[in-house]
Amino acid sequence: MQSLFNLDFEDAKAKHKKLVAEIAAHDKRYHDEDAPTISDAAYDTLRRDLEALEQEFPELVSADSPTQKIGATPSKGFSKVTHAQPMLSLGNAFSREDVTDFVERVQRFLNTDKPIEMIAEQKIDGLSCSLRYEKGVLVQAATRGDGTVGENITANIKTIADIPHTLPKGVPDIIEVRGEVYMTKADFEALNKKQEEAGDKVFANPRNAAAGSLRQLDASITASRPLHFFGYALGEMSAPIAQTQEGIRQALEQYGFKVPKPSALTTDVDALIAYYEDIGQKRATLSYDIDGIVYKVNDLALQVRLGQVARAPRWATAHKFAAEKAVTVVEAIEIQVGRTGALTPVAHLTPVNVGGVMVSRATLHNQDEIERKDIRQRDTVTIQRAGDVIPQVVEVDLKKRPSNSKPYVFPDVCPECGSEAIREEGEAVTRCVGGLICPAQAVERLKHFVSKSAFDIEGMGDKVVRQFYEDGWIKNPADIFTLKDNYAEELKEKEGWGELSVVNLFEAIEKKRQIGLDRFIYALGIRQVGQATAKRLAITYTSLINMITALQKAQDHDSPAYAELLNIEDIGPAVAEELIAFFHEAHNREVVQQLQTQLTIEDFINDIRDDTAVAGKIVVFTGTLETLSRSEAKAQAERLGAKVAGSVSAKTDYVVAGQDAGSKLKKAKELGVTILLEEEWKALIS
Ligand code: IVH
């Protein structure tokens, strides 16, 4: 590699530190939050800079450098799985030369100048997964995680129709199938539309949507998302099922898996490149995203000889596609205000064709992103649409910048309501503090309230909500239920409305006067309280009045009510604060009271049993369980009437300890809580 930097050691050290921090932040956003803020290409550039820098200054390589790790560290919530064989990542090739280099490296390593047969296959842009079958039965599924330890997502994986739960008779006792979970482009667009209508998180691209859908602690949410799977490799095997990579593809198909098609088998670099170009041409017409082509040595015996170096196999490489780019002009920078008051800058562009799609807007993410790239109104910019469906600005052409151009000043007041917009220390997002008085937030909240997963009021789409709000007919959610009494006549007169549509709307509203507690909580649109959290709150408190009373008490952080709140799985101090603050705020309490007079909010009733040995008991699971994933164990315990808590206290009845149980087990011993091994727990509930 040529000397890229020309730096002295001190400067190199500073640059290294900066790159490491930047990459770590992007890794976190990508892997833990499923919400990346830069394109894959920009990320690859950062990584390559870091690698080049470390090559020049090897003394800078530290254990925590991203070059020493694969992907994400497993996140909380799922139990951990140590892969029987590590899940590797792939080296990259960006040009024909890189591909020739790869093939020559393989030959050199094998000490031969004979042509090597390679198979070329689409590189699916999803997330990799390892599926373990024992005696033909799917027993465990895991994410890649850091390559060594992943997350146990068995329950979630079992909801994917492409994945067989059993394999045909006669297969080896242990088979691990590796492949990619993905979402089609069409399903991604539809999901985002739904998310947007519900005021929920919108995903940046199909891959993030697949990741976000798969890593749900509540497998029923995964089941509601359309996920697919392609198989392409094997992990641990008790006996071989093929001699070649092509043989693996055939075996997988026989077992009922889908494999990406077409593939190409060849000993010729030209043919590899021809395949790459051919698929590249067709890329836009595929129903799913791919981000390159993988070339693999076909002969598995050779693969074994070649082995791996650091994080990637020597026998394969990924030939990446360049992101699709175009040049256009930023006509204006506009700020959008979301339901929670987040100010998101959006670039309005002179419409331009990028890889077959007309693009007129690009996200600018946040203030830092605008400042980092120094994007200004009237700038000529390069935009790109990679796997990322939301286009991004990659760079500004400074030569074309108008002479009177001024840096963009991020607003410190909300453009919608004039309230202050504040960016908290350490946060990337600027928020309007206007809350209920901010029309943008109010409309977004109303949209959320009537959306599918909340009150699901038919006939109240975005446009209707906005119109009624602008007319002053509905200012808060409770006004929806008095609309008929107050504005029936006016509505009939309104353009686009007739007798029938008015009747239909009022009927749709009437139907929703009765609602389950979990939906009601979700509909309130409290920050960080999504469907899963709302359900957990409903299970814990069973009635609205219980919940409100408990949240009032929880203002005192030393109270048992606060401890109980934090004991709910997935509720940490930040979510707890949002909940307490929401019900402390006078306007919110008033709206909730008005809603209570309009609605019947049903107490939460589970199909939970009360006649079992564990009914009413508080149970904590810790460590890795052998036969169950954490979410399965939890769901099972809850069905049997137990309450599953996230931490151990004197109130805990049982701690079920799996392998590598740590601090919770220690605490249970200190408090004298009954500790059960997995078999003992199973005996108790059987
Ligand atoms: S073969 C080294 N084939 O891309 C493991 N990987 O960015 C053998 N990927 O970690 C991988 N499509 O998860 C292979 N057709 C394909 C693939 C593929 C996507 C993933 C894989 C890998 C990642 C590297």
PDB file of N, CA and C in Angstrom, residues 129-187:
ATOM      1  N   CYS A 129     -26.582 -15.446   9.484  1.00  0.00           N
ATOM      2  CA  CYS A 129     -27.184 -16.237  10.536  1.00  0.00           C
ATOM      3  C   CYS A 129     -26.665 -17.647  10.458  1.00  0.00           C
ATOM      4  N   SER A 130     -26.547 -18.309  11.585  1.00  0.00           N
ATOM      5  CA  SER A 130     -26.132 -19.707  11.583  1.00  0.00           C
ATOM      6  C   SER A 130     -27.260 -20.548  12.173  1.00  0.00           C
ATOM      7  N   LEU A 131     -27.686 -21.568  11.422  1.00  0.00           N
ATOM      8  CA  LEU A 131     -28.802 -22.407  11.853  1.00  0.00           C
ATOM      9  C   LEU A 131     -28.262 -23.787  12.201  1.00  0.00           C
ATOM     10  N   ARG A 132     -28.497 -24.227  13.419  1.00  0.00           N
ATOM     11  CA  ARG A 132     -27.946 -25.519  13.841  1.00  0.00           C
ATOM     12  C   ARG A 132     -29.042 -26.573  13.877  1.00  0.00           C
ATOM     13  N   TYR A 133     -28.805 -27.650  13.123  1.00  0.00           N
ATOM     14  CA  TYR A 133     -29.739 -28.778  13.106  1.00  0.00           C
ATOM     15  C   TYR A 133     -29.069 -29.950  13.798  1.00  0.00           C
ATOM     16  N   GLU A 134     -29.770 -30.551  14.748  1.00  0.00           N
ATOM     17  CA  GLU A 134     -29.263 -31.771  15.376  1.00  0.00           C
ATOM     18  C   GLU A 134     -30.258 -32.877  15.093  1.00  0.00           C
ATOM     19  N   LYS A 135     -29.759 -33.987  14.592  1.00  0.00           N
ATOM     20  CA  LYS A 135     -30.614 -35.107  14.171  1.00  0.00           C
ATOM     21  C   LYS A 135     -31.758 -34.607  13.285  1.00  0.00           C
ATOM     22  N   GLY A 136     -31.437 -33.678  12.428  1.00  0.00           N
ATOM     23  CA  GLY A 136     -32.421 -33.209  11.446  1.00  0.00           C
ATOM     24  C   GLY A 136     -33.405 -32.171  11.963  1.00  0.00           C
ATOM     25  N   VAL A 137     -33.243 -31.732  13.219  1.00  0.00           N
ATOM     26  CA  VAL A 137     -34.196 -30.772  13.776  1.00  0.00           C
ATOM     27  C   VAL A 137     -33.497 -29.444  14.065  1.00  0.00           C
ATOM     28  N   LEU A 138     -34.122 -28.349  13.671  1.00  0.00           N
ATOM     29  CA  LEU A 138     -33.564 -27.026  13.945  1.00  0.00           C
ATOM     30  C   LEU A 138     -33.586 -26.790  15.454  1.00  0.00           C
ATOM     31  N   VAL A 139     -32.406 -26.705  16.063  1.00  0.00           N
ATOM     32  CA  VAL A 139     -32.381 -26.537  17.521  1.00  0.00           C
ATOM     33  C   VAL A 139     -31.909 -25.154  17.937  1.00  0.00           C
ATOM     34  N   GLN A 140     -31.192 -24.477  17.069  1.00  0.00           N
ATOM     35  CA  GLN A 140     -30.674 -23.180  17.473  1.00  0.00           C
ATOM     36  C   GLN A 140     -30.345 -22.316  16.259  1.00  0.00           C
ATOM     37  N   ALA A 141     -30.649 -21.029  16.395  1.00  0.00           N
ATOM     38  CA  ALA A 141     -30.267 -20.085  15.354  1.00  0.00           C
ATOM     39  C   ALA A 141     -29.585 -18.911  16.022  1.00  0.00           C
ATOM     40  N   ALA A 142     -28.519 -18.439  15.405  1.00  0.00           N
ATOM     41  CA  ALA A 142     -27.754 -17.360  16.031  1.00  0.00           C
ATOM     42  C   ALA A 142     -27.307 -16.331  15.003  1.00  0.00           C
ATOM     43  N   THR A 143     -27.204 -15.085  15.450  1.00  0.00           N
ATOM     44  CA  THR A 143     -26.642 -14.039  14.600  1.00  0.00           C
ATOM     45  C   THR A 143     -25.120 -14.177  14.604  1.00  0.00           C
ATOM     46  N   ARG A 144     -24.468 -13.435  13.722  1.00  0.00           N
ATOM     47  CA  ARG A 144     -23.016 -13.516  13.697  1.00  0.00           C
ATOM     48  C   ARG A 144     -22.393 -12.905  14.944  1.00  0.00           C
ATOM     49  N   GLY A 145     -22.979 -11.796  15.434  1.00  0.00           N
ATOM     50  CA  GLY A 145     -22.404 -11.117  16.595  1.00  0.00           C
ATOM     51  C   GLY A 145     -20.992 -10.671  16.277  1.00  0.00           C
ATOM     52  N   ASP A 146     -20.028 -10.980  17.162  1.00  0.00           N
ATOM     53  CA  ASP A 146     -18.650 -10.558  16.876  1.00  0.00           C
ATOM     54  C   ASP A 146     -17.893 -11.649  16.113  1.00  0.00           C
ATOM     55  N   GLY A 147     -18.615 -12.650  15.602  1.00  0.00           N
ATOM     56  CA  GLY A 147     -17.972 -13.715  14.840  1.00  0.00           C
ATOM     57  C   GLY A 147     -17.724 -14.941  15.709  1.00  0.00           C
ATOM     58  N   THR A 148     -17.514 -14.716  16.998  1.00  0.00           N
ATOM     59  CA  THR A 148     -17.271 -15.820  17.928  1.00  0.00           C
ATOM     60  C   THR A 148     -18.523 -16.092  18.741  1.00  0.00           C
ATOM     61  N   VAL A 149     -19.110 -15.006  19.250  1.00  0.00           N
ATOM     62  CA  VAL A 149     -20.317 -15.133  20.064  1.00  0.00           C
ATOM     63  C   VAL A 149     -21.430 -14.313  19.414  1.00  0.00           C
ATOM     64  N   GLY A 150     -22.559 -14.955  19.166  1.00  0.00           N
ATOM     65  CA  GLY A 150     -23.698 -14.240  18.582  1.00  0.00           C
ATOM     66  C   GLY A 150     -24.889 -14.276  19.521  1.00  0.00           C
ATOM     67  N   GLU A 151     -26.034 -13.845  19.017  1.00  0.00           N
ATOM     68  CA  GLU A 151     -27.251 -13.832  19.822  1.00  0.00           C
ATOM     69  C   GLU A 151     -28.134 -15.011  19.452  1.00  0.00           C
ATOM     70  N   ASN A 152     -28.770 -15.559  20.458  1.00  0.00           N
ATOM     71  CA  ASN A 152     -29.679 -16.676  20.230  1.00  0.00           C
ATOM     72  C   ASN A 152     -31.022 -16.132  19.756  1.00  0.00           C
ATOM     73  N   ILE A 153     -31.324 -16.362  18.473  1.00  0.00           N
ATOM     74  CA  ILE A 153     -32.563 -15.820  17.906  1.00  0.00           C
ATOM     75  C   ILE A 153     -33.443 -16.955  17.374  1.00  0.00           C
ATOM     76  N   THR A 154     -33.366 -18.108  18.051  1.00  0.00           N
ATOM     77  CA  THR A 154     -34.082 -19.297  17.567  1.00  0.00           C
ATOM     78  C   THR A 154     -35.579 -19.036  17.354  1.00  0.00           C
ATOM     79  N   ALA A 155     -36.216 -18.454  18.384  1.00  0.00           N
ATOM     80  CA  ALA A 155     -37.670 -18.261  18.296  1.00  0.00           C
ATOM     81  C   ALA A 155     -38.006 -17.384  17.095  1.00  0.00           C
ATOM     82  N   ASN A 156     -37.198 -16.351  16.866  1.00  0.00           N
ATOM     83  CA  ASN A 156     -37.460 -15.423  15.775  1.00  0.00           C
ATOM     84  C   ASN A 156     -37.250 -16.089  14.415  1.00  0.00           C
ATOM     85  N   ILE A 157     -36.171 -16.855  14.317  1.00  0.00           N
ATOM     86  CA  ILE A 157     -35.839 -17.514  13.048  1.00  0.00           C
ATOM     87  C   ILE A 157     -36.931 -18.496  12.651  1.00  0.00           C
ATOM     88  N   LYS A 158     -37.535 -19.127  13.668  1.00  0.00           N
ATOM     89  CA  LYS A 158     -38.567 -20.133  13.372  1.00  0.00           C
ATOM     90  C   LYS A 158     -39.808 -19.516  12.729  1.00  0.00           C
ATOM     91  N   THR A 159     -39.918 -18.193  12.757  1.00  0.00           N
ATOM     92  CA  THR A 159     -41.080 -17.560  12.130  1.00  0.00           C
ATOM     93  C   THR A 159     -40.861 -17.319  10.632  1.00  0.00           C
ATOM     94  N   ILE A 160     -39.653 -17.636  10.124  1.00  0.00           N
ATOM     95  CA  ILE A 160     -39.354 -17.355   8.707  1.00  0.00           C
ATOM     96  C   ILE A 160     -39.698 -18.575   7.847  1.00  0.00           C
ATOM     97  N   ALA A 161     -40.601 -18.368   6.896  1.00  0.00           N
ATOM     98  CA  ALA A 161     -41.137 -19.502   6.134  1.00  0.00           C
ATOM     99  C   ALA A 161     -40.075 -20.201   5.283  1.00  0.00           C
ATOM    100  N   ASP A 162     -39.053 -19.449   4.811  1.00  0.00           N
ATOM    101  CA  ASP A 162     -38.015 -20.056   3.962  1.00  0.00           C
ATOM    102  C   ASP A 162     -37.143 -21.054   4.726  1.00  0.00           C
ATOM    103  N   ILE A 163     -37.236 -21.073   6.052  1.00  0.00           N
ATOM    104  CA  ILE A 163     -36.306 -21.894   6.833  1.00  0.00           C
ATOM    105  C   ILE A 163     -36.990 -23.168   7.318  1.00  0.00           C
ATOM    106  N   PRO A 164     -36.525 -24.345   6.812  1.00  0.00           N
ATOM    107  CA  PRO A 164     -37.150 -25.594   7.263  1.00  0.00           C
ATOM    108  C   PRO A 164     -36.861 -25.864   8.746  1.00  0.00           C
ATOM    109  N   HIS A 165     -37.863 -26.391   9.448  1.00  0.00           N
ATOM    110  CA  HIS A 165     -37.661 -26.736  10.858  1.00  0.00           C
ATOM    111  C   HIS A 165     -37.053 -28.122  10.999  1.00  0.00           C
ATOM    112  N   THR A 166     -37.220 -28.936   9.935  1.00  0.00           N
ATOM    113  CA  THR A 166     -36.593 -30.265   9.954  1.00  0.00           C
ATOM    114  C   THR A 166     -35.943 -30.509   8.597  1.00  0.00           C
ATOM    115  N   LEU A 167     -34.946 -31.405   8.596  1.00  0.00           N
ATOM    116  CA  LEU A 167     -34.258 -31.760   7.351  1.00  0.00           C
ATOM    117  C   LEU A 167     -34.645 -33.194   6.977  1.00  0.00           C
ATOM    118  N   PRO A 168     -34.440 -33.573   5.722  1.00  0.00           N
ATOM    119  CA  PRO A 168     -34.836 -34.924   5.305  1.00  0.00           C
ATOM    120  C   PRO A 168     -34.089 -36.002   6.102  1.00  0.00           C
ATOM    121  N   LYS A 169     -34.653 -37.190   6.151  1.00  0.00           N
ATOM    122  CA  LYS A 169     -34.033 -38.345   6.845  1.00  0.00           C
ATOM    123  C   LYS A 169     -32.643 -38.609   6.287  1.00  0.00           C
ATOM    124  N   GLY A 170     -31.753 -39.095   7.174  1.00  0.00           N
ATOM    125  CA  GLY A 170     -30.446 -39.531   6.715  1.00  0.00           C
ATOM    126  C   GLY A 170     -29.387 -38.439   6.674  1.00  0.00           C
ATOM    127  N   VAL A 171     -29.711 -37.210   7.066  1.00  0.00           N
ATOM    128  CA  VAL A 171     -28.699 -36.157   7.074  1.00  0.00           C
ATOM    129  C   VAL A 171     -27.774 -36.372   8.277  1.00  0.00           C
ATOM    130  N   PRO A 172     -26.555 -35.849   8.231  1.00  0.00           N
ATOM    131  CA  PRO A 172     -25.658 -35.994   9.382  1.00  0.00           C
ATOM    132  C   PRO A 172     -26.296 -35.462  10.676  1.00  0.00           C
ATOM    133  N   ASP A 173     -25.840 -35.993  11.813  1.00  0.00           N
ATOM    134  CA  ASP A 173     -26.404 -35.617  13.113  1.00  0.00           C
ATOM    135  C   ASP A 173     -26.300 -34.116  13.378  1.00  0.00           C
ATOM    136  N   ILE A 174     -25.174 -33.556  13.011  1.00  0.00           N
ATOM    137  CA  ILE A 174     -25.003 -32.113  13.232  1.00  0.00           C
ATOM    138  C   ILE A 174     -24.764 -31.418  11.898  1.00  0.00           C
ATOM    139  N   ILE A 175     -25.617 -30.455  11.610  1.00  0.00           N
ATOM    140  CA  ILE A 175     -25.433 -29.630  10.407  1.00  0.00           C
ATOM    141  C   ILE A 175     -25.657 -28.186  10.795  1.00  0.00           C
ATOM    142  N   GLU A 176     -24.715 -27.331  10.440  1.00  0.00           N
ATOM    143  CA  GLU A 176     -24.966 -25.896  10.605  1.00  0.00           C
ATOM    144  C   GLU A 176     -25.053 -25.241   9.234  1.00  0.00           C
ATOM    145  N   VAL A 177     -26.185 -24.644   8.958  1.00  0.00           N
ATOM    146  CA  VAL A 177     -26.381 -23.958   7.686  1.00  0.00           C
ATOM    147  C   VAL A 177     -26.212 -22.474   7.920  1.00  0.00           C
ATOM    148  N   ARG A 178     -25.390 -21.854   7.096  1.00  0.00           N
ATOM    149  CA  ARG A 178     -25.188 -20.414   7.234  1.00  0.00           C
ATOM    150  C   ARG A 178     -25.726 -19.691   6.019  1.00  0.00           C
ATOM    151  N   GLY A 179     -26.268 -18.555   6.253  1.00  0.00           N
ATOM    152  CA  GLY A 179     -26.833 -17.807   5.139  1.00  0.00           C
ATOM    153  C   GLY A 179     -27.296 -16.440   5.591  1.00  0.00           C
ATOM    154  N   GLU A 180     -28.080 -15.824   4.742  1.00  0.00           N
ATOM    155  CA  GLU A 180     -28.439 -14.430   4.946  1.00  0.00           C
ATOM    156  C   GLU A 180     -29.953 -14.274   5.106  1.00  0.00           C
ATOM    157  N   VAL A 181     -30.358 -13.606   6.166  1.00  0.00           N
ATOM    158  CA  VAL A 181     -31.758 -13.228   6.323  1.00  0.00           C
ATOM    159  C   VAL A 181     -31.925 -11.860   5.656  1.00  0.00           C
ATOM    160  N   TYR A 182     -32.954 -11.723   4.828  1.00  0.00           N
ATOM    161  CA  TYR A 182     -33.124 -10.456   4.125  1.00  0.00           C
ATOM    162  C   TYR A 182     -34.598 -10.116   3.967  1.00  0.00           C
ATOM    163  N   MET A 183     -34.855  -8.879   3.560  1.00  0.00           N
ATOM    164  CA  MET A 183     -36.222  -8.445   3.270  1.00  0.00           C
ATOM    165  C   MET A 183     -36.236  -7.971   1.817  1.00  0.00           C
ATOM    166  N   THR A 184     -37.310  -8.249   1.077  1.00  0.00           N
ATOM    167  CA  THR A 184     -37.335  -7.784  -0.309  1.00  0.00           C
ATOM    168  C   THR A 184     -37.519  -6.266  -0.325  1.00  0.00           C
ATOM    169  N   LYS A 185     -37.164  -5.660  -1.461  1.00  0.00           N
ATOM    170  CA  LYS A 185     -37.272  -4.201  -1.567  1.00  0.00           C
ATOM    171  C   LYS A 185     -38.731  -3.772  -1.428  1.00  0.00           C
ATOM    172  N   ALA A 186     -39.639  -4.544  -2.048  1.00  0.00           N
ATOM    173  CA  ALA A 186     -41.058  -4.164  -2.017  1.00  0.00           C
ATOM    174  C   ALA A 186     -41.604  -4.261  -0.591  1.00  0.00           C
ATOM    175  N   ASP A 187     -41.233  -5.343   0.122  1.00  0.00           N
ATOM    176  CA  ASP A 187     -41.706  -5.500   1.500  1.00  0.00           C
ATOM    177  C   ASP A 187     -41.135  -4.407   2.395  1.00  0.00           C
TER     178      ASP A 187
END
